[in-house]
Amino acid sequence: MDTRPTSLPTTRRAFLNLSAKGIGLLAFSPYAPQFLVQATHAAVPAPETDRSILVVVQLAGGNDGLNTLVPFADDQYYRLRPTLGIAREKVLPTGDRCGLHPALAGLHRLYGDGKLAIVQNVGYPNPNRSHFRSTEIWETASASDEFAASGWIGRYLDNACAGQPADNHDPTAIHVTNGVPQSFQGNQPHPTFGLVPGGGSRRDNEDTRRLLEAMVRQPADATTGNDATGFLRQTFMDTLVTERKVQQVLGAYRPGTTYPGSPFAASLRNVAALIAARLPTRVYFVSLGGFDTHTNQLAAHANLLTQLSDGLAAF
């Protein structure tokens, strides 16, 4: 029997033309096939659309916290930072002792409106000074002497998002990054989805789509009776359906404000579009990289904070 789907475009060219109208692209890790198979097997009710939504913004590379929330009333700050210290008169005050970097004007307005809270100087005992290990500690929410296999978002999905029916293609979590964040790793499989940052196109994702489409279109081998192969083909089709649905949402979205032209702002715009479409997705993860500002920090850091502030203010 021919099990090829009839709801998808009938040619690769037609599918790619449709895909070009949106910006959603698949992002797979090496374990994706088994991950997708198990996720599609889940047959419990989808999460409600009126529950809280968490949008995580990661400042990748190691942000300079002292020049983000500036302790302008502390003379030690200026003594230890004779060239990097932000001048008192330029700081955007949040109180009598601290204030925001002048590039964070958008966030300062949100703070004044009561829409932004700041938790200062968050850390953990016995800090590890490696960027890579520190990131792992943050993303797994583990102690510095503990190595966890799951991330804190993944464990949330394990406990609060049990899965979705096989005919529902809405992901429980979406990341707008080049790879699956370690924080997404759970002890159970979950239907998550990946978008390319900024809405751009990447050749490897296009190749992945072509491969998946080819596997979906390949006729089932009636002589082998391999149910696993047929189920995997159906799972890939479900993935392509999710891809198309996300693209249609992004292509139809008309924001109520003007977003800056940065890739980071474009990523937040895409998240806003998916939220406005009332997807039952519970968690979105966006990353802004480049915070390893070892050289030319004053200008580089100000530019990054401007992207952060203006993007979040628009969002």
PDB file of C-alpha atoms in Angstrom:
ATOM      1  CA  MET A   1       0.000   0.000   0.000  1.00  0.00           C
ATOM      2  CA  ASP A   2       1.257   3.493  -0.814  1.00  0.00           C
ATOM      3  CA  THR A   3       1.602   5.333   2.493  1.00  0.00           C
ATOM      4  CA  ARG A   4       2.847   8.609   1.068  1.00  0.00           C
ATOM      5  CA  PRO A   5       1.079  11.624   2.634  1.00  0.00           C
ATOM      6  CA  THR A   6      -1.292  13.651   0.489  1.00  0.00           C
ATOM      7  CA  SER A   7      -1.285  16.810   2.670  1.00  0.00           C
ATOM      8  CA  LEU A   8       2.264  17.832   1.777  1.00  0.00           C
ATOM      9  CA  PRO A   9       3.501  19.367  -1.501  1.00  0.00           C
ATOM     10  CA  THR A  10       4.050  16.703  -4.164  1.00  0.00           C
ATOM     11  CA  THR A  11       7.496  17.886  -5.263  1.00  0.00           C
ATOM     12  CA  ARG A  12      10.660  18.904  -3.463  1.00  0.00           C
ATOM     13  CA  ARG A  13      10.632  22.229  -5.303  1.00  0.00           C
ATOM     14  CA  ALA A  14       7.072  22.952  -4.136  1.00  0.00           C
ATOM     15  CA  PHE A  15       7.970  22.115  -0.557  1.00  0.00           C
ATOM     16  CA  LEU A  16      11.053  24.325  -0.590  1.00  0.00           C
ATOM     17  CA  ASN A  17       9.112  27.176  -2.174  1.00  0.00           C
ATOM     18  CA  LEU A  18       6.574  26.909   0.614  1.00  0.00           C
ATOM     19  CA  SER A  19       9.333  26.745   3.210  1.00  0.00           C
ATOM     20  CA  ALA A  20      10.945  29.909   1.854  1.00  0.00           C
ATOM     21  CA  LYS A  21       7.847  31.879   2.839  1.00  0.00           C
ATOM     22  CA  GLY A  22       8.548  31.265   6.511  1.00  0.00           C
ATOM     23  CA  ILE A  23      11.650  31.049   8.657  1.00  0.00           C
ATOM     24  CA  GLY A  24      11.234  27.917  10.737  1.00  0.00           C
ATOM     25  CA  LEU A  25      13.965  25.337  10.165  1.00  0.00           C
ATOM     26  CA  LEU A  26      14.517  21.964  11.759  1.00  0.00           C
ATOM     27  CA  ALA A  27      17.373  21.607  14.218  1.00  0.00           C
ATOM     28  CA  PHE A  28      18.286  18.020  15.019  1.00  0.00           C
ATOM     29  CA  SER A  29      20.806  16.398  17.318  1.00  0.00           C
ATOM     30  CA  PRO A  30      22.253  12.932  16.652  1.00  0.00           C
ATOM     31  CA  TYR A  31      19.585  11.215  18.757  1.00  0.00           C
ATOM     32  CA  ALA A  32      16.661  12.837  16.912  1.00  0.00           C
ATOM     33  CA  PRO A  33      15.016   9.762  15.281  1.00  0.00           C
ATOM     34  CA  GLN A  34      14.507   7.831  18.540  1.00  0.00           C
ATOM     35  CA  PHE A  35      13.611  11.086  20.277  1.00  0.00           C
ATOM     36  CA  LEU A  36      10.892  11.794  17.713  1.00  0.00           C
ATOM     37  CA  VAL A  37       9.564   8.248  17.744  1.00  0.00           C
ATOM     38  CA  GLN A  38       9.138   8.225  21.521  1.00  0.00           C
ATOM     39  CA  ALA A  39       7.662  11.721  21.573  1.00  0.00           C
ATOM     40  CA  THR A  40       5.055  10.797  18.966  1.00  0.00           C
ATOM     41  CA  HIS A  41       4.119   7.686  20.951  1.00  0.00           C
ATOM     42  CA  ALA A  42       2.993   9.901  23.840  1.00  0.00           C
ATOM     43  CA  ALA A  43      -0.814   9.906  24.015  1.00  0.00           C
ATOM     44  CA  VAL A  44      -1.826  12.272  26.815  1.00  0.00           C
ATOM     45  CA  PRO A  45      -3.727  15.566  26.618  1.00  0.00           C
ATOM     46  CA  ALA A  46      -1.927  18.623  25.280  1.00  0.00           C
ATOM     47  CA  PRO A  47      -1.162  21.444  27.760  1.00  0.00           C
ATOM     48  CA  GLU A  48      -3.643  24.294  27.966  1.00  0.00           C
ATOM     49  CA  THR A  49      -2.969  27.483  26.014  1.00  0.00           C
ATOM     50  CA  ASP A  50      -3.759  29.823  28.928  1.00  0.00           C
ATOM     51  CA  ARG A  51      -0.976  28.690  31.246  1.00  0.00           C
ATOM     52  CA  SER A  52       2.143  30.745  31.972  1.00  0.00           C
ATOM     53  CA  ILE A  53       4.846  30.924  29.293  1.00  0.00           C
ATOM     54  CA  LEU A  54       8.554  31.260  30.034  1.00  0.00           C
ATOM     55  CA  VAL A  55      10.909  32.958  27.558  1.00  0.00           C
ATOM     56  CA  VAL A  56      14.565  32.391  28.466  1.00  0.00           C
ATOM     57  CA  VAL A  57      17.204  34.746  27.030  1.00  0.00           C
ATOM     58  CA  GLN A  58      20.757  33.469  27.412  1.00  0.00           C
ATOM     59  CA  LEU A  59      23.667  35.913  27.222  1.00  0.00           C
ATOM     60  CA  ALA A  60      26.245  33.475  25.870  1.00  0.00           C
ATOM     61  CA  GLY A  61      29.917  33.910  26.617  1.00  0.00           C
ATOM     62  CA  GLY A  62      29.896  35.456  30.080  1.00  0.00           C
ATOM     63  CA  ASN A  63      28.287  38.863  30.515  1.00  0.00           C
ATOM     64  CA  ASP A  64      30.103  41.548  32.544  1.00  0.00           C
ATOM     65  CA  GLY A  65      27.586  41.953  35.337  1.00  0.00           C
ATOM     66  CA  LEU A  66      29.369  44.880  36.996  1.00  0.00           C
ATOM     67  CA  ASN A  67      29.034  46.940  33.834  1.00  0.00           C
ATOM     68  CA  THR A  68      25.423  45.847  33.347  1.00  0.00           C
ATOM     69  CA  LEU A  69      24.071  46.740  36.773  1.00  0.00           C
ATOM     70  CA  VAL A  70      26.678  49.312  37.776  1.00  0.00           C
ATOM     71  CA  PRO A  71      27.494  49.902  41.493  1.00  0.00           C
ATOM     72  CA  PHE A  72      28.106  53.624  40.876  1.00  0.00           C
ATOM     73  CA  ALA A  73      28.090  54.497  44.606  1.00  0.00           C
ATOM     74  CA  ASP A  74      30.981  52.137  45.338  1.00  0.00           C
ATOM     75  CA  ASP A  75      34.374  53.849  45.057  1.00  0.00           C
ATOM     76  CA  GLN A  76      36.034  50.425  44.823  1.00  0.00           C
ATOM     77  CA  TYR A  77      34.323  49.883  41.474  1.00  0.00           C
ATOM     78  CA  TYR A  78      36.062  52.909  39.966  1.00  0.00           C
ATOM     79  CA  ARG A  79      39.362  52.203  41.708  1.00  0.00           C
ATOM     80  CA  LEU A  80      39.486  48.679  40.275  1.00  0.00           C
ATOM     81  CA  ARG A  81      38.142  49.735  36.854  1.00  0.00           C
ATOM     82  CA  PRO A  82      39.961  52.929  35.957  1.00  0.00           C
ATOM     83  CA  THR A  83      39.347  52.448  32.208  1.00  0.00           C
ATOM     84  CA  LEU A  84      36.266  50.178  32.107  1.00  0.00           C
ATOM     85  CA  GLY A  85      34.140  51.862  34.759  1.00  0.00           C
ATOM     86  CA  ILE A  86      30.923  53.518  33.541  1.00  0.00           C
ATOM     87  CA  ALA A  87      30.882  57.203  34.540  1.00  0.00           C
ATOM     88  CA  ARG A  88      28.427  58.002  37.329  1.00  0.00           C
ATOM     89  CA  GLU A  89      26.643  60.660  35.319  1.00  0.00           C
ATOM     90  CA  LYS A  90      25.930  58.192  32.497  1.00  0.00           C
ATOM     91  CA  VAL A  91      24.461  55.420  34.649  1.00  0.00           C
ATOM     92  CA  LEU A  92      20.670  54.986  34.490  1.00  0.00           C
ATOM     93  CA  PRO A  93      19.797  54.796  38.199  1.00  0.00           C
ATOM     94  CA  THR A  94      17.629  52.064  39.663  1.00  0.00           C
ATOM     95  CA  GLY A  95      18.244  53.233  43.225  1.00  0.00           C
ATOM     96  CA  ASP A  96      20.731  55.102  45.369  1.00  0.00           C
ATOM     97  CA  ARG A  97      23.646  52.737  44.782  1.00  0.00           C
ATOM     98  CA  CYS A  98      23.178  50.897  41.485  1.00  0.00           C
ATOM     99  CA  GLY A  99      22.016  51.637  37.978  1.00  0.00           C
ATOM    100  CA  LEU A 100      21.876  50.223  34.474  1.00  0.00           C
ATOM    101  CA  HIS A 101      24.425  50.649  31.701  1.00  0.00           C
ATOM    102  CA  PRO A 102      23.472  53.648  29.505  1.00  0.00           C
ATOM    103  CA  ALA A 103      22.887  51.268  26.576  1.00  0.00           C
ATOM    104  CA  LEU A 104      19.985  49.699  28.481  1.00  0.00           C
ATOM    105  CA  ALA A 105      17.582  52.613  28.070  1.00  0.00           C
ATOM    106  CA  GLY A 106      14.754  50.359  26.903  1.00  0.00           C
ATOM    107  CA  LEU A 107      15.057  48.100  29.937  1.00  0.00           C
ATOM    108  CA  HIS A 108      15.349  51.140  32.200  1.00  0.00           C
ATOM    109  CA  ARG A 109      11.964  52.339  30.942  1.00  0.00           C
ATOM    110  CA  LEU A 110      10.474  48.924  31.681  1.00  0.00           C
ATOM    111  CA  TYR A 111      12.007  49.070  35.154  1.00  0.00           C
ATOM    112  CA  GLY A 112      10.416  52.467  35.757  1.00  0.00           C
ATOM    113  CA  ASP A 113       7.055  51.075  34.642  1.00  0.00           C
ATOM    114  CA  GLY A 114       7.299  48.201  37.119  1.00  0.00           C
ATOM    115  CA  LYS A 115       7.701  45.611  34.337  1.00  0.00           C
ATOM    116  CA  LEU A 116      11.313  44.598  35.087  1.00  0.00           C
ATOM    117  CA  ALA A 117      12.849  43.094  38.219  1.00  0.00           C
ATOM    118  CA  ILE A 118      16.561  42.583  38.813  1.00  0.00           C
ATOM    119  CA  VAL A 119      18.098  39.823  40.942  1.00  0.00           C
ATOM    120  CA  GLN A 120      21.638  40.960  41.614  1.00  0.00           C
ATOM    121  CA  ASN A 121      24.818  38.934  42.069  1.00  0.00           C
ATOM    122  CA  VAL A 122      23.410  35.427  41.600  1.00  0.00           C
ATOM    123  CA  GLY A 123      26.016  32.715  41.997  1.00  0.00           C
ATOM    124  CA  TYR A 124      26.720  29.305  43.489  1.00  0.00           C
ATOM    125  CA  PRO A 125      29.208  27.943  46.055  1.00  0.00           C
ATOM    126  CA  ASN A 126      32.719  27.020  44.912  1.00  0.00           C
ATOM    127  CA  PRO A 127      32.357  28.545  41.429  1.00  0.00           C
ATOM    128  CA  ASN A 128      34.099  26.891  38.497  1.00  0.00           C
ATOM    129  CA  ARG A 129      36.062  29.396  36.398  1.00  0.00           C
ATOM    130  CA  SER A 130      35.786  27.505  33.114  1.00  0.00           C
ATOM    131  CA  HIS A 131      33.313  29.050  30.648  1.00  0.00           C
ATOM    132  CA  PHE A 132      32.228  25.636  29.379  1.00  0.00           C
ATOM    133  CA  ARG A 133      31.831  23.962  32.771  1.00  0.00           C
ATOM    134  CA  SER A 134      30.143  27.048  34.238  1.00  0.00           C
ATOM    135  CA  THR A 135      27.622  27.064  31.397  1.00  0.00           C
ATOM    136  CA  GLU A 136      26.961  23.371  32.012  1.00  0.00           C
ATOM    137  CA  ILE A 137      26.368  24.060  35.706  1.00  0.00           C
ATOM    138  CA  TRP A 138      23.899  26.836  34.923  1.00  0.00           C
ATOM    139  CA  GLU A 139      22.039  24.818  32.272  1.00  0.00           C
ATOM    140  CA  THR A 140      21.744  21.674  34.400  1.00  0.00           C
ATOM    141  CA  ALA A 141      21.141  23.552  37.688  1.00  0.00           C
ATOM    142  CA  SER A 142      23.630  21.255  39.388  1.00  0.00           C
ATOM    143  CA  ALA A 143      26.231  21.808  42.088  1.00  0.00           C
ATOM    144  CA  SER A 144      29.757  22.638  40.954  1.00  0.00           C
ATOM    145  CA  ASP A 145      30.928  19.175  42.042  1.00  0.00           C
ATOM    146  CA  GLU A 146      27.987  17.362  40.424  1.00  0.00           C
ATOM    147  CA  PHE A 147      27.545  16.279  36.800  1.00  0.00           C
ATOM    148  CA  ALA A 148      23.888  16.060  35.777  1.00  0.00           C
ATOM    149  CA  ALA A 149      22.615  14.483  32.563  1.00  0.00           C
ATOM    150  CA  SER A 150      19.412  16.522  32.417  1.00  0.00           C
ATOM    151  CA  GLY A 151      18.825  20.262  32.242  1.00  0.00           C
ATOM    152  CA  TRP A 152      16.534  22.325  34.426  1.00  0.00           C
ATOM    153  CA  ILE A 153      14.088  23.005  31.567  1.00  0.00           C
ATOM    154  CA  GLY A 154      14.111  19.331  30.610  1.00  0.00           C
ATOM    155  CA  ARG A 155      13.229  18.367  34.168  1.00  0.00           C
ATOM    156  CA  TYR A 156      10.397  20.902  34.121  1.00  0.00           C
ATOM    157  CA  LEU A 157       9.086  19.270  30.933  1.00  0.00           C
ATOM    158  CA  ASP A 158       9.421  15.864  32.610  1.00  0.00           C
ATOM    159  CA  ASN A 159       7.228  16.987  35.506  1.00  0.00           C
ATOM    160  CA  ALA A 160       4.772  19.440  33.942  1.00  0.00           C
ATOM    161  CA  CYS A 161       4.464  18.588  30.225  1.00  0.00           C
ATOM    162  CA  ALA A 162       3.839  14.895  29.907  1.00  0.00           C
ATOM    163  CA  GLY A 163       3.487  14.966  26.125  1.00  0.00           C
ATOM    164  CA  GLN A 164       0.943  15.345  23.375  1.00  0.00           C
ATOM    165  CA  PRO A 165      -1.363  13.136  21.323  1.00  0.00           C
ATOM    166  CA  ALA A 166       0.206  11.567  18.240  1.00  0.00           C
ATOM    167  CA  ASP A 167      -1.933  13.735  15.957  1.00  0.00           C
ATOM    168  CA  ASN A 168      -0.887  16.983  17.639  1.00  0.00           C
ATOM    169  CA  HIS A 169       2.237  18.594  16.208  1.00  0.00           C
ATOM    170  CA  ASP A 170       2.690  21.471  18.666  1.00  0.00           C
ATOM    171  CA  PRO A 171       6.034  21.403  20.534  1.00  0.00           C
ATOM    172  CA  THR A 172       6.177  21.851  24.306  1.00  0.00           C
ATOM    173  CA  ALA A 173       9.390  23.888  24.014  1.00  0.00           C
ATOM    174  CA  ILE A 174      11.058  25.827  21.182  1.00  0.00           C
ATOM    175  CA  HIS A 175      14.671  26.990  21.022  1.00  0.00           C
ATOM    176  CA  VAL A 176      15.953  29.682  18.670  1.00  0.00           C
ATOM    177  CA  THR A 177      19.562  28.522  18.663  1.00  0.00           C
ATOM    178  CA  ASN A 178      21.951  26.657  16.374  1.00  0.00           C
ATOM    179  CA  GLY A 179      21.792  23.559  18.561  1.00  0.00           C
ATOM    180  CA  VAL A 180      19.609  22.024  21.242  1.00  0.00           C
ATOM    181  CA  PRO A 181      20.414  23.759  24.582  1.00  0.00           C
ATOM    182  CA  GLN A 182      21.708  21.459  27.294  1.00  0.00           C
ATOM    183  CA  SER A 183      19.002  22.851  29.564  1.00  0.00           C
ATOM    184  CA  PHE A 184      16.413  21.141  27.298  1.00  0.00           C
ATOM    185  CA  GLN A 185      17.731  17.639  28.009  1.00  0.00           C
ATOM    186  CA  GLY A 186      15.210  15.651  30.027  1.00  0.00           C
ATOM    187  CA  ASN A 187      14.937  12.191  31.480  1.00  0.00           C
ATOM    188  CA  GLN A 188      11.977  11.615  29.164  1.00  0.00           C
ATOM    189  CA  PRO A 189      11.587  12.509  25.466  1.00  0.00           C
ATOM    190  CA  HIS A 190       9.571  15.620  24.622  1.00  0.00           C
ATOM    191  CA  PRO A 191       8.422  17.167  21.332  1.00  0.00           C
ATOM    192  CA  THR A 192      10.673  20.212  21.101  1.00  0.00           C
ATOM    193  CA  PHE A 193      11.455  22.249  18.006  1.00  0.00           C
ATOM    194  CA  GLY A 194      14.364  24.385  16.767  1.00  0.00           C
ATOM    195  CA  LEU A 195      14.438  27.626  14.757  1.00  0.00           C
ATOM    196  CA  VAL A 196      17.509  29.203  13.210  1.00  0.00           C
ATOM    197  CA  PRO A 197      18.457  32.414  15.098  1.00  0.00           C
ATOM    198  CA  GLY A 198      17.349  35.617  13.423  1.00  0.00           C
ATOM    199  CA  GLY A 199      15.217  33.850  10.840  1.00  0.00           C
ATOM    200  CA  GLY A 200      18.060  33.155   8.426  1.00  0.00           C
ATOM    201  CA  SER A 201      18.536  30.055   6.290  1.00  0.00           C
ATOM    202  CA  ARG A 202      21.246  27.474   6.821  1.00  0.00           C
ATOM    203  CA  ARG A 203      22.363  24.915   4.250  1.00  0.00           C
ATOM    204  CA  ASP A 204      22.550  22.044   6.748  1.00  0.00           C
ATOM    205  CA  ASN A 205      18.919  22.559   7.778  1.00  0.00           C
ATOM    206  CA  GLU A 206      17.824  22.632   4.150  1.00  0.00           C
ATOM    207  CA  ASP A 207      19.671  19.367   3.578  1.00  0.00           C
ATOM    208  CA  THR A 208      17.952  17.895   6.658  1.00  0.00           C
ATOM    209  CA  ARG A 209      14.568  18.887   5.312  1.00  0.00           C
ATOM    210  CA  ARG A 210      15.342  17.297   1.932  1.00  0.00           C
ATOM    211  CA  LEU A 211      16.430  14.091   3.642  1.00  0.00           C
ATOM    212  CA  LEU A 212      13.286  13.933   5.770  1.00  0.00           C
ATOM    213  CA  GLU A 213      11.062  14.628   2.794  1.00  0.00           C
ATOM    214  CA  ALA A 214      12.766  11.902   0.787  1.00  0.00           C
ATOM    215  CA  MET A 215      12.245   9.409   3.617  1.00  0.00           C
ATOM    216  CA  VAL A 216       8.572  10.359   3.869  1.00  0.00           C
ATOM    217  CA  ARG A 217       8.045   9.968   0.122  1.00  0.00           C
ATOM    218  CA  GLN A 218       9.787   6.604  -0.183  1.00  0.00           C
ATOM    219  CA  PRO A 219       7.090   3.921  -0.645  1.00  0.00           C
ATOM    220  CA  ALA A 220       6.762   1.409   2.166  1.00  0.00           C
ATOM    221  CA  ASP A 221       8.298  -2.002   1.504  1.00  0.00           C
ATOM    222  CA  ALA A 222       5.311  -4.356   1.629  1.00  0.00           C
ATOM    223  CA  THR A 223       7.566  -7.426   1.565  1.00  0.00           C
ATOM    224  CA  THR A 224       9.306  -6.744   4.857  1.00  0.00           C
ATOM    225  CA  GLY A 225       6.319  -5.706   6.958  1.00  0.00           C
ATOM    226  CA  ASN A 226       8.612  -3.512   9.031  1.00  0.00           C
ATOM    227  CA  ASP A 227       6.242  -1.624  11.321  1.00  0.00           C
ATOM    228  CA  ALA A 228       9.117   0.345  12.866  1.00  0.00           C
ATOM    229  CA  THR A 229      10.133   1.720   9.467  1.00  0.00           C
ATOM    230  CA  GLY A 230       6.568   2.720   8.675  1.00  0.00           C
ATOM    231  CA  PHE A 231       6.140   4.391  12.040  1.00  0.00           C
ATOM    232  CA  LEU A 232       9.398   6.280  11.638  1.00  0.00           C
ATOM    233  CA  ARG A 233       8.252   7.490   8.222  1.00  0.00           C
ATOM    234  CA  GLN A 234       5.003   8.718   9.784  1.00  0.00           C
ATOM    235  CA  THR A 235       6.979  10.456  12.526  1.00  0.00           C
ATOM    236  CA  PHE A 236       9.089  12.286   9.973  1.00  0.00           C
ATOM    237  CA  MET A 237       5.914  13.389   8.225  1.00  0.00           C
ATOM    238  CA  ASP A 238       4.610  14.752  11.529  1.00  0.00           C
ATOM    239  CA  THR A 239       7.848  16.693  11.918  1.00  0.00           C
ATOM    240  CA  LEU A 240       7.438  18.243   8.478  1.00  0.00           C
ATOM    241  CA  VAL A 241       3.863  19.180   9.362  1.00  0.00           C
ATOM    242  CA  THR A 242       5.133  20.992  12.453  1.00  0.00           C
ATOM    243  CA  GLU A 243       7.714  22.742  10.291  1.00  0.00           C
ATOM    244  CA  ARG A 244       5.075  23.946   7.862  1.00  0.00           C
ATOM    245  CA  LYS A 245       2.699  25.090  10.617  1.00  0.00           C
ATOM    246  CA  VAL A 246       5.427  27.144  12.303  1.00  0.00           C
ATOM    247  CA  GLN A 247       6.417  28.706   8.981  1.00  0.00           C
ATOM    248  CA  GLN A 248       2.845  29.686   8.234  1.00  0.00           C
ATOM    249  CA  VAL A 249       2.523  31.345  11.654  1.00  0.00           C
ATOM    250  CA  LEU A 250       5.739  33.320  11.190  1.00  0.00           C
ATOM    251  CA  GLY A 251       4.842  34.366   7.659  1.00  0.00           C
ATOM    252  CA  ALA A 252       1.383  35.623   8.641  1.00  0.00           C
ATOM    253  CA  TYR A 253       2.422  37.500  11.785  1.00  0.00           C
ATOM    254  CA  ARG A 254       2.156  41.300  11.788  1.00  0.00           C
ATOM    255  CA  PRO A 255       3.697  42.715  14.966  1.00  0.00           C
ATOM    256  CA  GLY A 256       2.107  45.661  16.725  1.00  0.00           C
ATOM    257  CA  THR A 257       5.469  47.394  17.077  1.00  0.00           C
ATOM    258  CA  THR A 258       8.650  47.890  15.062  1.00  0.00           C
ATOM    259  CA  TYR A 259      11.450  45.489  15.919  1.00  0.00           C
ATOM    260  CA  PRO A 260      15.116  46.497  15.525  1.00  0.00           C
ATOM    261  CA  GLY A 261      17.043  44.994  12.622  1.00  0.00           C
ATOM    262  CA  SER A 262      19.314  42.720  14.678  1.00  0.00           C
ATOM    263  CA  PRO A 263      19.134  38.903  14.430  1.00  0.00           C
ATOM    264  CA  PHE A 264      18.394  38.824  18.169  1.00  0.00           C
ATOM    265  CA  ALA A 265      15.357  41.072  17.738  1.00  0.00           C
ATOM    266  CA  ALA A 266      14.204  38.957  14.788  1.00  0.00           C
ATOM    267  CA  SER A 267      14.403  35.868  16.985  1.00  0.00           C
ATOM    268  CA  LEU A 268      12.245  37.550  19.639  1.00  0.00           C
ATOM    269  CA  ARG A 269       9.795  38.619  16.946  1.00  0.00           C
ATOM    270  CA  ASN A 270       9.442  34.976  15.922  1.00  0.00           C
ATOM    271  CA  VAL A 271       8.786  33.982  19.532  1.00  0.00           C
ATOM    272  CA  ALA A 272       6.133  36.710  19.775  1.00  0.00           C
ATOM    273  CA  ALA A 273       4.488  35.371  16.615  1.00  0.00           C
ATOM    274  CA  LEU A 274       4.275  31.838  18.003  1.00  0.00           C
ATOM    275  CA  ILE A 275       2.904  33.072  21.334  1.00  0.00           C
ATOM    276  CA  ALA A 276       0.326  35.256  19.545  1.00  0.00           C
ATOM    277  CA  ALA A 277      -0.772  32.175  17.568  1.00  0.00           C
ATOM    278  CA  ARG A 278      -1.692  30.577  20.921  1.00  0.00           C
ATOM    279  CA  LEU A 279       0.506  27.548  20.530  1.00  0.00           C
ATOM    280  CA  PRO A 280       0.441  25.444  23.714  1.00  0.00           C
ATOM    281  CA  THR A 281       4.247  25.704  23.847  1.00  0.00           C
ATOM    282  CA  ARG A 282       5.332  26.360  27.421  1.00  0.00           C
ATOM    283  CA  VAL A 283       9.000  27.388  27.048  1.00  0.00           C
ATOM    284  CA  TYR A 284      10.953  29.437  24.482  1.00  0.00           C
ATOM    285  CA  PHE A 285      14.734  29.764  24.558  1.00  0.00           C
ATOM    286  CA  VAL A 286      16.647  32.541  22.757  1.00  0.00           C
ATOM    287  CA  SER A 287      20.388  33.214  22.899  1.00  0.00           C
ATOM    288  CA  LEU A 288      22.418  36.364  22.297  1.00  0.00           C
ATOM    289  CA  GLY A 289      26.093  35.507  21.859  1.00  0.00           C
ATOM    290  CA  GLY A 290      29.362  37.422  21.816  1.00  0.00           C
ATOM    291  CA  PHE A 291      29.699  38.286  25.498  1.00  0.00           C
ATOM    292  CA  ASP A 292      33.315  37.109  25.674  1.00  0.00           C
ATOM    293  CA  THR A 293      34.382  40.751  25.408  1.00  0.00           C
ATOM    294  CA  HIS A 294      38.091  40.352  26.135  1.00  0.00           C
ATOM    295  CA  THR A 295      39.112  43.122  23.735  1.00  0.00           C
ATOM    296  CA  ASN A 296      37.518  46.478  22.950  1.00  0.00           C
ATOM    297  CA  GLN A 297      35.052  45.788  25.733  1.00  0.00           C
ATOM    298  CA  LEU A 298      33.540  49.248  26.151  1.00  0.00           C
ATOM    299  CA  ALA A 299      32.276  49.455  22.574  1.00  0.00           C
ATOM    300  CA  ALA A 300      31.538  45.740  22.112  1.00  0.00           C
ATOM    301  CA  HIS A 301      29.667  45.405  25.397  1.00  0.00           C
ATOM    302  CA  ALA A 302      27.638  48.565  24.760  1.00  0.00           C
ATOM    303  CA  ASN A 303      26.611  47.245  21.347  1.00  0.00           C
ATOM    304  CA  LEU A 304      25.514  43.889  22.796  1.00  0.00           C
ATOM    305  CA  LEU A 305      23.537  45.535  25.589  1.00  0.00           C
ATOM    306  CA  THR A 306      21.837  47.809  23.054  1.00  0.00           C
ATOM    307  CA  GLN A 307      20.724  44.751  21.068  1.00  0.00           C
ATOM    308  CA  LEU A 308      19.506  43.100  24.264  1.00  0.00           C
ATOM    309  CA  SER A 309      17.625  46.129  25.558  1.00  0.00           C
ATOM    310  CA  ASP A 310      16.028  47.279  22.315  1.00  0.00           C
ATOM    311  CA  GLY A 311      15.021  43.731  21.375  1.00  0.00           C
ATOM    312  CA  LEU A 312      13.440  42.988  24.749  1.00  0.00           C
ATOM    313  CA  ALA A 313      11.708  46.375  24.870  1.00  0.00           C
ATOM    314  CA  ALA A 314      10.089  45.716  21.486  1.00  0.00           C
ATOM    315  CA  PHE A 315       9.154  42.187  22.527  1.00  0.00           C
TER     316      PHE A 315
END
